PDB file of C-alpha atoms in Angstrom:
ATOM      1  CA  MET C  59      -5.173  54.399  93.842  1.00 69.00           C
ATOM      2  CA  PRO C  60      -3.757  52.824  96.798  1.00 79.00           C
ATOM      3  CA  MET C  61      -1.194  50.090  96.524  1.00 76.00           C
ATOM      4  CA  ASN C  62      -1.401  46.905  98.326  1.00 84.00           C
ATOM      5  CA  ALA C  63       1.483  45.356 100.150  1.00 79.00           C
ATOM      6  CA  ASP C  64       2.453  43.024  97.328  1.00 80.00           C
ATOM      7  CA  GLN C  65       2.550  45.868  94.861  1.00 78.00           C
ATOM      8  CA  ARG C  66       4.600  47.917  97.167  1.00 77.00           C
ATOM      9  CA  LEU C  67       6.940  44.981  97.654  1.00 77.00           C
ATOM     10  CA  ASP C  68       7.170  44.531  93.902  1.00 80.00           C
ATOM     11  CA  GLN C  69       8.159  48.181  93.466  1.00 82.00           C
ATOM     12  CA  LEU C  70      10.557  48.034  96.334  1.00 81.00           C
ATOM     13  CA  GLU C  71      12.442  45.023  94.999  1.00 84.00           C
ATOM     14  CA  PRO C  72      13.842  46.709  91.853  1.00 85.00           C
ATOM     15  CA  LEU C  73      14.699  49.779  93.906  1.00 85.00           C
ATOM     16  CA  MET C  74      16.469  47.626  96.438  1.00 88.00           C
ATOM     17  CA  SER C  75      18.180  45.711  93.691  1.00 90.00           C
ATOM     18  CA  GLU C  76      19.288  48.985  92.055  1.00 91.00           C
ATOM     19  CA  SER C  77      20.350  50.382  95.425  1.00 91.00           C
ATOM     20  CA  MET C  78      22.293  47.197  96.135  1.00 93.00           C
ATOM     21  CA  ALA C  79      23.985  47.443  92.719  1.00 94.00           C
ATOM     22  CA  ILE C  80      24.864  51.078  93.435  1.00 94.00           C
ATOM     23  CA  LEU C  81      25.980  50.090  96.922  1.00 94.00           C
ATOM     24  CA  ASP C  82      28.148  47.280  95.423  1.00 94.00           C
ATOM     25  CA  GLN C  83      29.666  49.797  93.019  1.00 96.00           C
ATOM     26  CA  HIS C  84      30.335  52.176  95.882  1.00 96.00           C
ATOM     27  CA  THR C  85      31.776  49.309  97.964  1.00 96.00           C
ATOM     28  CA  ALA C  86      34.056  48.296  95.073  1.00 96.00           C
ATOM     29  CA  GLN C  87      35.026  51.926  94.607  1.00 96.00           C
ATOM     30  CA  LEU C  88      35.594  52.236  98.367  1.00 96.00           C
ATOM     31  CA  ASN C  89      37.771  49.078  98.277  1.00 96.00           C
ATOM     32  CA  ARG C  90      39.804  50.580  95.404  1.00 95.00           C
ATOM     33  CA  HIS C  91      40.132  53.854  97.317  1.00 96.00           C
ATOM     34  CA  THR C  92      41.105  51.908 100.444  1.00 96.00           C
ATOM     35  CA  ALA C  93      43.824  50.060  98.471  1.00 95.00           C
ATOM     36  CA  GLN C  94      45.026  53.376  96.979  1.00 96.00           C
ATOM     37  CA  LEU C  95      44.894  54.946 100.428  1.00 95.00           C
ATOM     38  CA  LYS C  96      47.003  52.070 101.794  1.00 95.00           C
ATOM     39  CA  GLN C  97      49.523  52.660  98.954  1.00 95.00           C
ATOM     40  CA  LEU C  98      49.518  56.396  99.702  1.00 94.00           C
ATOM     41  CA  ILE C  99      49.957  55.684 103.425  1.00 94.00           C
ATOM     42  CA  SER C 100      52.858  53.356 102.576  1.00 94.00           C
ATOM     43  CA  VAL C 101      54.412  56.030 100.321  1.00 94.00           C
ATOM     44  CA  ALA C 102      53.729  58.682 102.976  1.00 93.00           C
ATOM     45  CA  THR C 103      55.373  56.448 105.590  1.00 93.00           C
ATOM     46  CA  GLN C 104      58.412  55.996 103.355  1.00 93.00           C
ATOM     47  CA  HIS C 105      58.528  59.751 102.731  1.00 92.00           C
ATOM     48  CA  SER C 106      58.069  60.346 106.443  1.00 92.00           C
ATOM     49  CA  ASP C 107      60.976  57.987 107.177  1.00 91.00           C
ATOM     50  CA  SER C 108      63.048  59.704 104.489  1.00 92.00           C
ATOM     51  CA  LEU C 109      62.104  63.117 105.820  1.00 92.00           C
ATOM     52  CA  SER C 110      62.883  61.993 109.339  1.00 92.00           C
ATOM     53  CA  TYR C 111      66.301  60.734 108.154  1.00 92.00           C
ATOM     54  CA  VAL C 112      66.931  63.960 106.211  1.00 93.00           C
ATOM     55  CA  LEU C 113      65.854  66.071 109.188  1.00 92.00           C
ATOM     56  CA  HIS C 114      68.127  64.021 111.440  1.00 93.00           C
ATOM     57  CA  GLU C 115      70.989  64.566 108.965  1.00 93.00           C
ATOM     58  CA  VAL C 116      70.163  68.286 108.756  1.00 94.00           C
ATOM     59  CA  ILE C 117      70.250  68.502 112.556  1.00 94.00           C
ATOM     60  CA  GLU C 118      73.650  66.741 112.563  1.00 93.00           C
ATOM     61  CA  ILE C 119      74.896  69.050 109.815  1.00 94.00           C
ATOM     62  CA  LYS C 120      73.671  72.087 111.752  1.00 94.00           C
ATOM     63  CA  THR C 121      75.398  70.763 114.880  1.00 93.00           C
ATOM     64  CA  ASP C 122      78.580  70.154 112.897  1.00 92.00           C
ATOM     65  CA  MET C 123      78.277  73.612 111.323  1.00 94.00           C
ATOM     66  CA  ALA C 124      77.867  75.163 114.771  1.00 93.00           C
ATOM     67  CA  GLU C 125      81.031  73.359 115.893  1.00 94.00           C
ATOM     68  CA  VAL C 126      82.815  74.460 112.718  1.00 94.00           C
ATOM     69  CA  LYS C 127      81.690  78.049 113.295  1.00 94.00           C
ATOM     70  CA  THR C 128      82.942  77.868 116.877  1.00 94.00           C
ATOM     71  CA  ASP C 129      86.237  76.341 115.738  1.00 93.00           C
ATOM     72  CA  LEU C 130      86.493  78.951 112.985  1.00 93.00           C
ATOM     73  CA  ALA C 131      85.841  81.754 115.459  1.00 94.00           C
ATOM     74  CA  ASP C 132      88.515  80.302 117.772  1.00 93.00           C
ATOM     75  CA  PHE C 133      90.876  79.959 114.818  1.00 92.00           C
ATOM     76  CA  LYS C 134      90.200  83.557 113.780  1.00 94.00           C
ATOM     77  CA  LEU C 135      90.950  84.734 117.307  1.00 93.00           C
ATOM     78  CA  GLU C 136      94.150  82.692 117.339  1.00 93.00           C
ATOM     79  CA  VAL C 137      95.176  83.991 113.911  1.00 94.00           C
ATOM     80  CA  ARG C 138      94.427  87.570 114.985  1.00 93.00           C
ATOM     81  CA  GLY C 139      96.524  87.024 118.102  1.00 93.00           C
ATOM     82  CA  GLN C 140      99.349  85.615 116.012  1.00 93.00           C
ATOM     83  CA  PHE C 141      99.054  88.505 113.549  1.00 92.00           C
ATOM     84  CA  ALA C 142      99.231  90.935 116.434  1.00 94.00           C
ATOM     85  CA  GLU C 143     102.284  89.099 117.779  1.00 94.00           C
ATOM     86  CA  VAL C 144     103.889  89.056 114.322  1.00 94.00           C
ATOM     87  CA  ASN C 145     103.145  92.767 113.891  1.00 94.00           C
ATOM     88  CA  THR C 146     104.690  93.476 117.302  1.00 95.00           C
ATOM     89  CA  LYS C 147     107.776  91.445 116.419  1.00 94.00           C
ATOM     90  CA  LEU C 148     107.917  93.072 112.990  1.00 94.00           C
ATOM     91  CA  ALA C 149     107.760  96.514 114.607  1.00 94.00           C
ATOM     92  CA  ASP C 150     110.529  95.426 116.993  1.00 94.00           C
ATOM     93  CA  VAL C 151     112.647  94.128 114.090  1.00 95.00           C
ATOM     94  CA  THR C 152     111.967  97.322 112.131  1.00 94.00           C
ATOM     95  CA  MET C 153     113.025  99.402 115.129  1.00 94.00           C
ATOM     96  CA  ARG C 154     116.162  97.287 115.572  1.00 94.00           C
ATOM     97  CA  LEU C 155     116.955  97.572 111.863  1.00 94.00           C
ATOM     98  CA  SER C 156     116.511 101.322 112.154  1.00 94.00           C
ATOM     99  CA  ASP C 157     118.946 101.288 115.098  1.00 94.00           C
ATOM    100  CA  VAL C 158     121.360  99.166 113.041  1.00 94.00           C
ATOM    101  CA  ASP C 159     121.009 101.604 110.118  1.00 93.00           C
ATOM    102  CA  THR C 160     121.729 104.508 112.463  1.00 94.00           C
ATOM    103  CA  LYS C 161     124.752 102.709 113.924  1.00 93.00           C
ATOM    104  CA  LEU C 162     125.979 101.810 110.426  1.00 93.00           C
ATOM    105  CA  ALA C 163     125.642 105.469 109.432  1.00 94.00           C
ATOM    106  CA  ASP C 164     127.661 106.389 112.550  1.00 93.00           C
ATOM    107  CA  VAL C 165     130.276 103.762 111.629  1.00 94.00           C
ATOM    108  CA  ASP C 166     130.389 105.136 108.061  1.00 93.00           C
ATOM    109  CA  ILE C 167     130.960 108.637 109.449  1.00 93.00           C
ATOM    110  CA  LYS C 168     133.668 107.356 111.813  1.00 93.00           C
ATOM    111  CA  LEU C 169     135.277 105.380 108.983  1.00 92.00           C
ATOM    112  CA  ALA C 170     135.244 108.527 106.836  1.00 94.00           C
ATOM    113  CA  ASP C 171     136.927 110.355 109.754  1.00 92.00           C
ATOM    114  CA  VAL C 172     139.457 107.509 110.037  1.00 93.00           C
ATOM    115  CA  ASP C 173     140.079 107.707 106.271  1.00 92.00           C
ATOM    116  CA  ILE C 174     140.713 111.463 106.589  1.00 93.00           C
ATOM    117  CA  LYS C 175     143.011 110.909 109.582  1.00 92.00           C
ATOM    118  CA  LEU C 176     144.826 108.114 107.733  1.00 92.00           C
ATOM    119  CA  ALA C 177     145.260 110.435 104.763  1.00 93.00           C
ATOM    120  CA  ASP C 178     146.677 113.050 107.175  1.00 92.00           C
ATOM    121  CA  VAL C 179     148.966 110.384 108.688  1.00 93.00           C
ATOM    122  CA  ASP C 180     150.060 109.362 105.168  1.00 91.00           C
ATOM    123  CA  ILE C 181     150.876 113.013 104.402  1.00 93.00           C
ATOM    124  CA  LYS C 182     152.747 113.373 107.704  1.00 92.00           C
ATOM    125  CA  LEU C 183     154.630 110.112 107.058  1.00 91.00           C
ATOM    126  CA  ALA C 184     155.545 111.334 103.581  1.00 92.00           C
ATOM    127  CA  ASP C 185     156.771 114.586 105.172  1.00 91.00           C
ATOM    128  CA  MET C 186     158.731 112.574 107.759  1.00 90.00           C
ATOM    129  CA  ASP C 187     160.195 110.410 104.975  1.00 90.00           C
ATOM    130  CA  THR C 188     161.286 113.578 103.178  1.00 91.00           C
ATOM    131  CA  LYS C 189     162.753 114.966 106.424  1.00 89.00           C
ATOM    132  CA  LEU C 190     164.474 111.623 107.127  1.00 89.00           C
ATOM    133  CA  VAL C 191     166.004 111.639 103.651  1.00 90.00           C
ATOM    134  CA  GLY C 192     167.214 115.198 104.407  1.00 89.00           C
ATOM    135  CA  MET C 193     168.520 114.018 107.789  1.00 89.00           C
ATOM    136  CA  ASP C 194     170.249 111.071 106.123  1.00 89.00           C
ATOM    137  CA  THR C 195     171.989 113.527 103.815  1.00 91.00           C
ATOM    138  CA  LYS C 196     172.929 115.754 106.768  1.00 90.00           C
ATOM    139  CA  LEU C 197     174.110 112.709 108.765  1.00 90.00           C
ATOM    140  CA  ALA C 198     176.196 111.601 105.796  1.00 91.00           C
ATOM    141  CA  ASP C 199     177.672 115.113 105.646  1.00 91.00           C
ATOM    142  CA  MET C 200     178.288 114.998 109.409  1.00 90.00           C
ATOM    143  CA  ASP C 201     179.895 111.565 109.059  1.00 91.00           C
ATOM    144  CA  THR C 202     182.141 112.971 106.389  1.00 92.00           C
ATOM    145  CA  LYS C 203     182.976 115.978 108.588  1.00 91.00           C
ATOM    146  CA  LEU C 204     183.500 113.689 111.611  1.00 90.00           C
ATOM    147  CA  ALA C 205     185.791 111.512 109.518  1.00 92.00           C
ATOM    148  CA  GLY C 206     187.703 114.690 108.661  1.00 91.00           C
ATOM    149  CA  VAL C 207     187.759 115.633 112.349  1.00 91.00           C
ATOM    150  CA  ASP C 208     188.914 112.089 113.222  1.00 90.00           C
ATOM    151  CA  THR C 209     191.673 112.406 110.671  1.00 92.00           C
ATOM    152  CA  LYS C 210     192.656 115.771 112.067  1.00 90.00           C
ATOM    153  CA  LEU C 211     192.484 114.389 115.632  1.00 89.00           C
ATOM    154  CA  ALA C 212     194.653 111.470 114.609  1.00 91.00           C
ATOM    155  CA  GLY C 213     197.053 113.993 113.137  1.00 90.00           C
ATOM    156  CA  VAL C 214     196.888 116.013 116.341  1.00 90.00           C
ATOM    157  CA  ASP C 215     197.443 112.849 118.382  1.00 89.00           C
ATOM    158  CA  THR C 216     200.399 111.993 116.252  1.00 91.00           C
ATOM    159  CA  LYS C 217     201.842 115.489 116.656  1.00 89.00           C
ATOM    160  CA  LEU C 218     201.143 115.415 120.383  1.00 87.00           C
ATOM    161  CA  ASP C 219     202.866 112.085 120.657  1.00 88.00           C
ATOM    162  CA  LEU C 220     205.759 113.466 118.689  1.00 87.00           C
ATOM    163  CA  LEU C 221     205.876 116.568 120.799  1.00 86.00           C
ATOM    164  CA  LEU C 222     205.610 114.560 123.951  1.00 85.00           C
ATOM    165  CA  SER C 223     208.255 112.222 122.824  1.00 87.00           C
ATOM    166  CA  GLN C 224     210.530 115.212 122.013  1.00 86.00           C
ATOM    167  CA  LYS C 225     209.850 116.907 125.251  1.00 80.00           C
ATOM    168  CA  GLY C 226     210.413 113.779 127.153  1.00 70.00           C
ATOM    169  CA  GLY C 227     213.666 113.121 125.312  1.00 62.00           C
ATOM    170  CA  SER C 228     215.077 116.547 125.981  1.00 59.00           C
ATOM    171  CA  THR C 229     214.397 116.511 129.692  1.00 51.00           C
ATOM    172  CA  THR C 230     216.021 113.263 130.136  1.00 48.00           C
TER     173      THR C 230
END
């Protein structure tokens, strides 16, 4: 059976009313979702700002780290250069100490030679002292003999004077 316009309108009204109720529910739900979406956008904006700040800080840290790495590399080069210089100077000092050790060994040998020569000189001086003591004894003997000769010469002089005085008295 066919429906007239009023009947159709009567059937359409509850459907419209139900559709409107469903539409109101969906609108309320959409409003809630919109509010939640606004909160999420606000949170996302805050996180985006935080992430932007963190990324900016990370970029600064990376820049600072690059500078530190460059400075560290320069420092390592400088330290290596100084180590090389220290090693060169240490080798030079070691060589000089070796030369000093060699010269000290030479001095020790020369001092040992001097000690031997001084010992020889001491022996020769002791021999000379012994010879001088012998010479002193011989000189004392010679002095005694010379004193005897002087006495004899004085006696001869006296006799000569006596003889001369006798000869001179007889010719006069």
